[in-house]
PDB file of C-alpha atoms and ligand atoms in Angstrom:
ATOM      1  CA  UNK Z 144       0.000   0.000   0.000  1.00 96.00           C
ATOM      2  CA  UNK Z 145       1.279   3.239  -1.347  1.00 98.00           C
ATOM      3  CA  UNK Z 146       0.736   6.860   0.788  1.00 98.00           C
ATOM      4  CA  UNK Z 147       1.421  10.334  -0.407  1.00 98.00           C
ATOM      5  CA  UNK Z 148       1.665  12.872   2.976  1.00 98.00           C
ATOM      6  CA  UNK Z 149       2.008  16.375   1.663  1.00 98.00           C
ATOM      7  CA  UNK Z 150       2.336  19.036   4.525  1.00 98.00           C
ATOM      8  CA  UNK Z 151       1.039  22.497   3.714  1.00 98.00           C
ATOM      9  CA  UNK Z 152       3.353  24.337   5.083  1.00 98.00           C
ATOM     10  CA  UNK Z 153       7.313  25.013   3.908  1.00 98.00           C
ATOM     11  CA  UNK Z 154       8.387  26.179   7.497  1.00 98.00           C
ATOM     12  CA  UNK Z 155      11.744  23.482   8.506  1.00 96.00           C
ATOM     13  CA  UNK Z 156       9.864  23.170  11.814  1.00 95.00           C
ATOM     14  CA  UNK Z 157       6.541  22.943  10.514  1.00 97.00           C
ATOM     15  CA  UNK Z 158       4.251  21.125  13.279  1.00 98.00           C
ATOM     16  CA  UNK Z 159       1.931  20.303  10.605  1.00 98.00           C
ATOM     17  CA  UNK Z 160       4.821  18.627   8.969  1.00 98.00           C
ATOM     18  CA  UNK Z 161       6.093  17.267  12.356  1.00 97.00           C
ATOM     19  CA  UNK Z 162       2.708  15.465  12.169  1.00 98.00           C
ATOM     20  CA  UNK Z 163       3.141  13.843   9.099  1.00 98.00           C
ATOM     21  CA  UNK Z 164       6.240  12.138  10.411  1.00 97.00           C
ATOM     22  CA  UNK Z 165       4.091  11.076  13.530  1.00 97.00           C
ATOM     23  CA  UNK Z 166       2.102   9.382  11.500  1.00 98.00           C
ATOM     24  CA  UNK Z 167       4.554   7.572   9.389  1.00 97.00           C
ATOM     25  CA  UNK Z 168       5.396   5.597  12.321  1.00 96.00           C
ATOM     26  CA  UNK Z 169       2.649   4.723  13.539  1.00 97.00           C
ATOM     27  CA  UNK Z 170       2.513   3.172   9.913  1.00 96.00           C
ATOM     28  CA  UNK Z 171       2.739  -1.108   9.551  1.00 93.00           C
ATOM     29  CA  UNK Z 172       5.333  -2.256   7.941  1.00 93.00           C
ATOM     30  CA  UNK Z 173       3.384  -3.104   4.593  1.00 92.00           C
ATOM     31  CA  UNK Z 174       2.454   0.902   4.381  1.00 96.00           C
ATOM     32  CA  UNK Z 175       5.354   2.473   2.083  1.00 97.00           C
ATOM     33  CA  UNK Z 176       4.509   6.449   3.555  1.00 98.00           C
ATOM     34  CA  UNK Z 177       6.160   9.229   0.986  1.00 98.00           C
ATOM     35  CA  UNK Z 178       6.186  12.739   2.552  1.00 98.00           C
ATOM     36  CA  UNK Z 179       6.007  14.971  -0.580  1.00 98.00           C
ATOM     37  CA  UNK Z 180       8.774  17.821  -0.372  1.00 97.00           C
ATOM     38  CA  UNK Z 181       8.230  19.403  -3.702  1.00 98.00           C
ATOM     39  CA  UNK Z 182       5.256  21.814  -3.130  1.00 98.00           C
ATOM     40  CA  UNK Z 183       7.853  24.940  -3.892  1.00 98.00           C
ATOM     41  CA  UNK Z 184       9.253  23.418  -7.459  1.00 98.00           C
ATOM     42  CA  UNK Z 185       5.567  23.773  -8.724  1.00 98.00           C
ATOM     43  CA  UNK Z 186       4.942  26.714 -11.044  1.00 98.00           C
ATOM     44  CA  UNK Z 187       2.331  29.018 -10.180  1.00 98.00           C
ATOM     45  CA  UNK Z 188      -0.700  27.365 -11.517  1.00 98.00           C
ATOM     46  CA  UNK Z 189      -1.805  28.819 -14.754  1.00 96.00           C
ATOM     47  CA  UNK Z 190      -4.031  26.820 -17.775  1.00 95.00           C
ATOM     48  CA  UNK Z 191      -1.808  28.154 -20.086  1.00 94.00           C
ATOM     49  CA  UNK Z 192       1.130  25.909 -18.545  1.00 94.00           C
ATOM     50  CA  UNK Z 193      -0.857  23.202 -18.417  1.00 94.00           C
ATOM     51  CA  UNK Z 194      -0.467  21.523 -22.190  1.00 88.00           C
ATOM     52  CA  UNK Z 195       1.684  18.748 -24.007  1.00 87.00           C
ATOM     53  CA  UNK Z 196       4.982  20.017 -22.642  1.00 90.00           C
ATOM     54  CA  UNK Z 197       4.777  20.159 -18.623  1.00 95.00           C
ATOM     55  CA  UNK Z 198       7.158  21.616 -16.694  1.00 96.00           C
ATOM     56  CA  UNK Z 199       9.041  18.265 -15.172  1.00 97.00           C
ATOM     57  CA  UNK Z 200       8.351  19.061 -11.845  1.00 98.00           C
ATOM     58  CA  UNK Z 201       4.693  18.727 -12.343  1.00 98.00           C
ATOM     59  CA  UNK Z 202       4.746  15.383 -14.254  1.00 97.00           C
ATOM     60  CA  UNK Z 203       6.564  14.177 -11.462  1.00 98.00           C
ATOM     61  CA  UNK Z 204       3.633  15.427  -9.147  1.00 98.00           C
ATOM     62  CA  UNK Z 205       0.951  14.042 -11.096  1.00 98.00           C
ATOM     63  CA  UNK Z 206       2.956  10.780 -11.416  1.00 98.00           C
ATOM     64  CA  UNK Z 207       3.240  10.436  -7.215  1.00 98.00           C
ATOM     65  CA  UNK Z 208      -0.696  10.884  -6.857  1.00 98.00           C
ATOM     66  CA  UNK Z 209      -1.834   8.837  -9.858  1.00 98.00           C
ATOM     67  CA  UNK Z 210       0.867   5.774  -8.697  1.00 98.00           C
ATOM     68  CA  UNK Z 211      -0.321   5.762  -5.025  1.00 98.00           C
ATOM     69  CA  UNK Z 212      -3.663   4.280  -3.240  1.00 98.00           C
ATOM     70  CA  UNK Z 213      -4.188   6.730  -0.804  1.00 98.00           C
ATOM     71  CA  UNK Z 214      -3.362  10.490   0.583  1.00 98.00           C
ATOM     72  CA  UNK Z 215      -2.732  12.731   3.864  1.00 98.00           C
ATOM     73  CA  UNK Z 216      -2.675  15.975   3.865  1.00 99.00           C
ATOM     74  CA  UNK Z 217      -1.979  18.054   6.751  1.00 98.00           C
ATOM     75  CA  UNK Z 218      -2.429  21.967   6.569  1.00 98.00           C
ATOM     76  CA  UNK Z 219      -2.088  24.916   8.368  1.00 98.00           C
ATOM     77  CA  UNK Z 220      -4.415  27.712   8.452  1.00 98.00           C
ATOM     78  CA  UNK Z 221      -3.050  31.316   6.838  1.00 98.00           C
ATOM     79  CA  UNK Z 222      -6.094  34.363   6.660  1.00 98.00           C
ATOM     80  CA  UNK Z 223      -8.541  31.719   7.374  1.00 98.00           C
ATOM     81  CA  UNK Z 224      -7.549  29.487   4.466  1.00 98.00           C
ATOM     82  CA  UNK Z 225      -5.216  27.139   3.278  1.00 98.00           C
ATOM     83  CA  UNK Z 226      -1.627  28.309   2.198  1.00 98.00           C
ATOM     84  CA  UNK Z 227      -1.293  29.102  -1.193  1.00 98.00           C
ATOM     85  CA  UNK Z 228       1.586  26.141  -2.316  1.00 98.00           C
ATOM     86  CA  UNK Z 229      -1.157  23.989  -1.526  1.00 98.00           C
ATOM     87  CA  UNK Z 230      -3.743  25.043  -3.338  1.00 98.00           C
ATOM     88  CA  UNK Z 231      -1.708  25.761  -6.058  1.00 98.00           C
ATOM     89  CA  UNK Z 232      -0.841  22.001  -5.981  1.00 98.00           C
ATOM     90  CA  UNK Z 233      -4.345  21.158  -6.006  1.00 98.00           C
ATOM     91  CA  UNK Z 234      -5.151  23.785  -8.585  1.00 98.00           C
ATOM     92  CA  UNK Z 235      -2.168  21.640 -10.570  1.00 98.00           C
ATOM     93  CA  UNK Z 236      -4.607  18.502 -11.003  1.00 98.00           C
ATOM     94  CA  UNK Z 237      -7.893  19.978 -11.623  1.00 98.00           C
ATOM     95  CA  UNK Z 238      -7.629  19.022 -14.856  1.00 97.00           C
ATOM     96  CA  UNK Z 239      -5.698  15.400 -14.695  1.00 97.00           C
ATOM     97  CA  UNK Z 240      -7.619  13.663 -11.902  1.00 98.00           C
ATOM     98  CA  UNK Z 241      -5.576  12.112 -10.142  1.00 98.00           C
ATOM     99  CA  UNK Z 242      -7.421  12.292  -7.215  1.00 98.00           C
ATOM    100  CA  UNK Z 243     -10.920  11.237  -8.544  1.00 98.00           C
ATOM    101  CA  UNK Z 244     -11.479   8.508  -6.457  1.00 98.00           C
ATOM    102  CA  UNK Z 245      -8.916   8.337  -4.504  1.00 98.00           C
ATOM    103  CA  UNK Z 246      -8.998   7.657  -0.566  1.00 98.00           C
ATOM    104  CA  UNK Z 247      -7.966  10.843   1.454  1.00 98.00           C
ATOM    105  CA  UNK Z 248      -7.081  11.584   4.904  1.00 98.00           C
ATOM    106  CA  UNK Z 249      -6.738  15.149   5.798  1.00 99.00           C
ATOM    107  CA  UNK Z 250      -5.706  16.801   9.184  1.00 98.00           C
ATOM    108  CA  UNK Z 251      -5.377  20.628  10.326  1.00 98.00           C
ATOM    109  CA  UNK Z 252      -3.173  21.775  13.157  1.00 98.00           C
ATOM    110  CA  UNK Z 253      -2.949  25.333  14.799  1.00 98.00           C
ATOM    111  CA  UNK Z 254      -1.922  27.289  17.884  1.00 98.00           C
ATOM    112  CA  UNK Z 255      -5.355  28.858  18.293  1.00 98.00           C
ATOM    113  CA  UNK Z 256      -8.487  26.471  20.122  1.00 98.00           C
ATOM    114  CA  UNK Z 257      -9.952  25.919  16.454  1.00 98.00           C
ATOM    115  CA  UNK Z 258      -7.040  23.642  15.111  1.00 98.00           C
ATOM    116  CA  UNK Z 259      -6.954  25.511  11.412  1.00 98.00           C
ATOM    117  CA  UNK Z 260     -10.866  24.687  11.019  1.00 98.00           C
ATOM    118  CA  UNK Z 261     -11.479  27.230   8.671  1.00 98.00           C
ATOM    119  CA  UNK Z 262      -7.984  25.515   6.464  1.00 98.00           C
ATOM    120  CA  UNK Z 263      -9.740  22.223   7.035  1.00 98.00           C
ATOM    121  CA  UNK Z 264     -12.925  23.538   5.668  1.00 98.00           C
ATOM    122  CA  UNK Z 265     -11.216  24.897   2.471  1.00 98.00           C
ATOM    123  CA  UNK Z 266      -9.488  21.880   1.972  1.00 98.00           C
ATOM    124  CA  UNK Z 267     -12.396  19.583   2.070  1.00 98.00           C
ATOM    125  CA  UNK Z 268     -13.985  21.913  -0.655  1.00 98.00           C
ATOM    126  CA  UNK Z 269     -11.340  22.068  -2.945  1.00 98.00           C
ATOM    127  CA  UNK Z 270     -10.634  17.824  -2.670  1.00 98.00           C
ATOM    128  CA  UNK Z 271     -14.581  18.159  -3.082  1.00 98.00           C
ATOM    129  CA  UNK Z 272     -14.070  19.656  -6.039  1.00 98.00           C
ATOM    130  CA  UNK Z 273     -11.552  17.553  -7.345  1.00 98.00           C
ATOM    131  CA  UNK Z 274     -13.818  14.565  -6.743  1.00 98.00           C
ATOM    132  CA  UNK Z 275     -11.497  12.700  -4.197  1.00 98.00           C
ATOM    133  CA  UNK Z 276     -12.789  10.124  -1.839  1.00 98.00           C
ATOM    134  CA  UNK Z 277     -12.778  11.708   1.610  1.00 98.00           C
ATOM    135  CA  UNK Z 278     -12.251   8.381   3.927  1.00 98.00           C
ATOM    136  CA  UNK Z 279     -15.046   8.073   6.717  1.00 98.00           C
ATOM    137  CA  UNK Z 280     -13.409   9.206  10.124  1.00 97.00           C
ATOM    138  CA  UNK Z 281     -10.139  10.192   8.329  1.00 98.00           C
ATOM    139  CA  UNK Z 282     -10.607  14.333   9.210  1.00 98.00           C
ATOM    140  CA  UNK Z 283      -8.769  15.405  12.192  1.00 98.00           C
ATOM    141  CA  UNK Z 284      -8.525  19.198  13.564  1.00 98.00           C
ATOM    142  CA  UNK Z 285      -5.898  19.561  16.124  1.00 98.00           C
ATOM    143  CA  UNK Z 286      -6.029  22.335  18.509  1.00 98.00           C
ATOM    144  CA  UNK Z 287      -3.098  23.625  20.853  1.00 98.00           C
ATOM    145  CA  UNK Z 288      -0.468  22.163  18.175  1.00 98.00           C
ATOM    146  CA  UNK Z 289       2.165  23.965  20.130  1.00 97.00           C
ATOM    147  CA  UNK Z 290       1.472  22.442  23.699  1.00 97.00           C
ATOM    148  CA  UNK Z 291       1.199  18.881  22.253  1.00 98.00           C
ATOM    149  CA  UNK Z 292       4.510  18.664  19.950  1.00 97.00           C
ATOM    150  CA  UNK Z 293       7.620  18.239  21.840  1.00 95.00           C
ATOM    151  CA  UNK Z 294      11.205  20.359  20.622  1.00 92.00           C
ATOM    152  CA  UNK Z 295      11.982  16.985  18.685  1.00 92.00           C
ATOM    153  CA  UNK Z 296       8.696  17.151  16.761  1.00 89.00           C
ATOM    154  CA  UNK Z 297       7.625  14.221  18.889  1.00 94.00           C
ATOM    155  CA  UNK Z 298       3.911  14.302  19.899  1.00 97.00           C
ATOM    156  CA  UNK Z 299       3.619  14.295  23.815  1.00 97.00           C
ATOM    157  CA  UNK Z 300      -0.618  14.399  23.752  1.00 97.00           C
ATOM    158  CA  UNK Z 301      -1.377  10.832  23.789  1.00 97.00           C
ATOM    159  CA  UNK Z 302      -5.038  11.507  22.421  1.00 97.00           C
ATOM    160  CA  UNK Z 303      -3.708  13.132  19.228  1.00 98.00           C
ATOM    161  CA  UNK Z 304      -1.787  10.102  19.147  1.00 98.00           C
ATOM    162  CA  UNK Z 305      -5.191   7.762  19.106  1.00 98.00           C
ATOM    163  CA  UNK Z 306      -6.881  10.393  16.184  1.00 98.00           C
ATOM    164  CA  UNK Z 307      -3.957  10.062  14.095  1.00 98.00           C
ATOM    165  CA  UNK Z 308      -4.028   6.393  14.489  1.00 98.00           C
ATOM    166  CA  UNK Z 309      -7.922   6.214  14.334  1.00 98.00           C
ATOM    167  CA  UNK Z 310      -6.735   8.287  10.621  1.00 98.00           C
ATOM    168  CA  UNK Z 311      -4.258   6.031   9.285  1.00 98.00           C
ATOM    169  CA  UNK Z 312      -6.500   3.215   9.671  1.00 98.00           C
ATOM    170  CA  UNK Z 313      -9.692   4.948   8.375  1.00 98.00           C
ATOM    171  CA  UNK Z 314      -7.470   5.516   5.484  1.00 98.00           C
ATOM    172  CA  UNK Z 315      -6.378   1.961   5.265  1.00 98.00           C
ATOM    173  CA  UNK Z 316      -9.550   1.055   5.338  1.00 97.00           C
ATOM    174  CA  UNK Z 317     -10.851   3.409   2.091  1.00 98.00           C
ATOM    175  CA  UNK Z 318      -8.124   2.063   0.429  1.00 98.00           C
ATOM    176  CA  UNK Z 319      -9.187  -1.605   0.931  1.00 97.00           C
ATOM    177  CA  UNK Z 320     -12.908  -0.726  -0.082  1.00 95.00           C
ATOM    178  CA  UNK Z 321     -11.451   1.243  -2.934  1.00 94.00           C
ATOM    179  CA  UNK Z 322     -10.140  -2.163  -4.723  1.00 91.00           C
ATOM    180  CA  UNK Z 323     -13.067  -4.164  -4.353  1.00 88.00           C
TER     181      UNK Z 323
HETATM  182  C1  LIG F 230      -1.077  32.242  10.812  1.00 86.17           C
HETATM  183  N1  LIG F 230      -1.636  31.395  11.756  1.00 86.17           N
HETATM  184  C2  LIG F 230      -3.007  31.231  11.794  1.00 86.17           C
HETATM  185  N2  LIG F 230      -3.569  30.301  12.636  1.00 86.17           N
HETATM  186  C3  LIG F 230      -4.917  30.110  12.642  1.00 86.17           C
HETATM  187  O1  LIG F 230      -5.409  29.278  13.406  1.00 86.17           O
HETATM  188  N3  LIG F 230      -5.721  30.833  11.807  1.00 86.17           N
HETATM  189  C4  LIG F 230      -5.238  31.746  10.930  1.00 86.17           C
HETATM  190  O2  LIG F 230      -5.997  32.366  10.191  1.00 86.17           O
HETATM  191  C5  LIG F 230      -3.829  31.969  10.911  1.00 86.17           C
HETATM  192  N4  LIG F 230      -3.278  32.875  10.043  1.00 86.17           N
HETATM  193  C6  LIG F 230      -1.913  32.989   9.953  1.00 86.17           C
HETATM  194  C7  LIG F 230      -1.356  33.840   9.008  1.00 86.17           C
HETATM  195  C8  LIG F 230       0.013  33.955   8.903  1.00 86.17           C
HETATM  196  C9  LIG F 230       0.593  34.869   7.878  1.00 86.17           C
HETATM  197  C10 LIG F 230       0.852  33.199   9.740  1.00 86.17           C
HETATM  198  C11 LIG F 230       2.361  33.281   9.619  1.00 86.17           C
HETATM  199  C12 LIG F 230       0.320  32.366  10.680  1.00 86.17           C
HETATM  200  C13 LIG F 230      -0.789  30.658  12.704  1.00 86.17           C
HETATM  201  C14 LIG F 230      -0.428  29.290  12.155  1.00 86.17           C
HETATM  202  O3  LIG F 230      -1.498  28.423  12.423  1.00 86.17           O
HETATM  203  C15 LIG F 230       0.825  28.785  12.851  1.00 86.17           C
HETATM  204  O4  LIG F 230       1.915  29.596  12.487  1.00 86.17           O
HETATM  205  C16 LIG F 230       1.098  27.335  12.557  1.00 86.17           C
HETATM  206  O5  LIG F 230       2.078  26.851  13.438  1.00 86.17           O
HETATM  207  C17 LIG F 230       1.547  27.128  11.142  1.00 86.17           C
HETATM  208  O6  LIG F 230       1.647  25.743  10.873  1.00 86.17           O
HETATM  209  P1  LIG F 230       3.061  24.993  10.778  1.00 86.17           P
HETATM  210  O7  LIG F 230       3.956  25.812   9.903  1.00 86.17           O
HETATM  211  O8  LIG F 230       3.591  24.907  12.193  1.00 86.17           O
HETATM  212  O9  LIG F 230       2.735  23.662  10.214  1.00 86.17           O
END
């Protein structure tokens, strides 16, 4: 089983990020997790770019979602919304579908008590709009980010511990309905 984790947000210390990681260990063994890292070699999104002759770095994009069974993504919230580099990834495959059908997972983390919900909500429009498969009990909003990672990105809340496993295995389990 193939995952694609994409963090929204570029910042080296990036506790939406930090999650991500979390999550790849609490991963079995059979579950090869891929944290995407190339959100800032994507063009700004424009139609015009998007022809015969792509720019490499989204064919290589494109080629991660279409090749893998299922997706996390993990955002911050900027102004209410998701960050831009993600939606400009999503704006990216509008038009190739990659993720028409395909199990995701998606998680929001923030200082403030609303954990990004306003980020989460954008999210789930956009993927809504892009026709994915939003997994049944794979949606997690995670308040008080800062109080609950550690300096080593390690998370010290044990019950964000349990949603993020609760996650993975919702999103195990889309992916296992999704071949039948
Ligand atoms: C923020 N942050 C923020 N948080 C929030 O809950 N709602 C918001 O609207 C915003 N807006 C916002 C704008 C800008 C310009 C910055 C720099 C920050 C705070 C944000 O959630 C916080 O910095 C997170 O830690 C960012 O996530 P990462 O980078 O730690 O994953």
């Amino acid at each position: 089983m193939k995952i694609i984790a994409i963090s929204g947000s570029l910042r080296p210390n990036s506790s939406n990020t930090a999650l991500l990681y979390v999550v790849a260990k609490l991963a079995p063994k059979n579950l090869d997790l891929t944290i995407y890292k190339g959100l800032t070699d994507l063009p700004h999104f424009t139609p015009e770019l998007d022809g015969d002759t792509l720019p490499t770095s989204v064919r290589d994009w494109r080629g991660l979602l279409e090749k893998c069974d299922g997706v996390i993504i993990s955002t911050p919230e900027y102004a209410y919304g998701m960050p831009g580099v993600l939606k400009n990834a999503l704006d990216w495959i509008v038009s190739s579908g990659e993720l028409v059908g395909k199990p995701v997972a998606t998680i929001s983390a923030s200082p403030s008590e609303l954990g990004g919900s306003k980020a989460h909500a954008s999210l789930v429009l956009t993927l809504a709009a892009l026709a994915a498969n939003l997994v049944e009990g794979g949606s997690v909003t995670i308040p008080f980010i800062g109080k609950k990672l550690n300096a080593n990105g390690e998370l010290t809340d044990l019950n964000t511990v349990q949603s993020l496993k609760f996650l993975l295995d919702a999103l195990v389990r889309g992916i296992i309905d999704n071949r039948k």
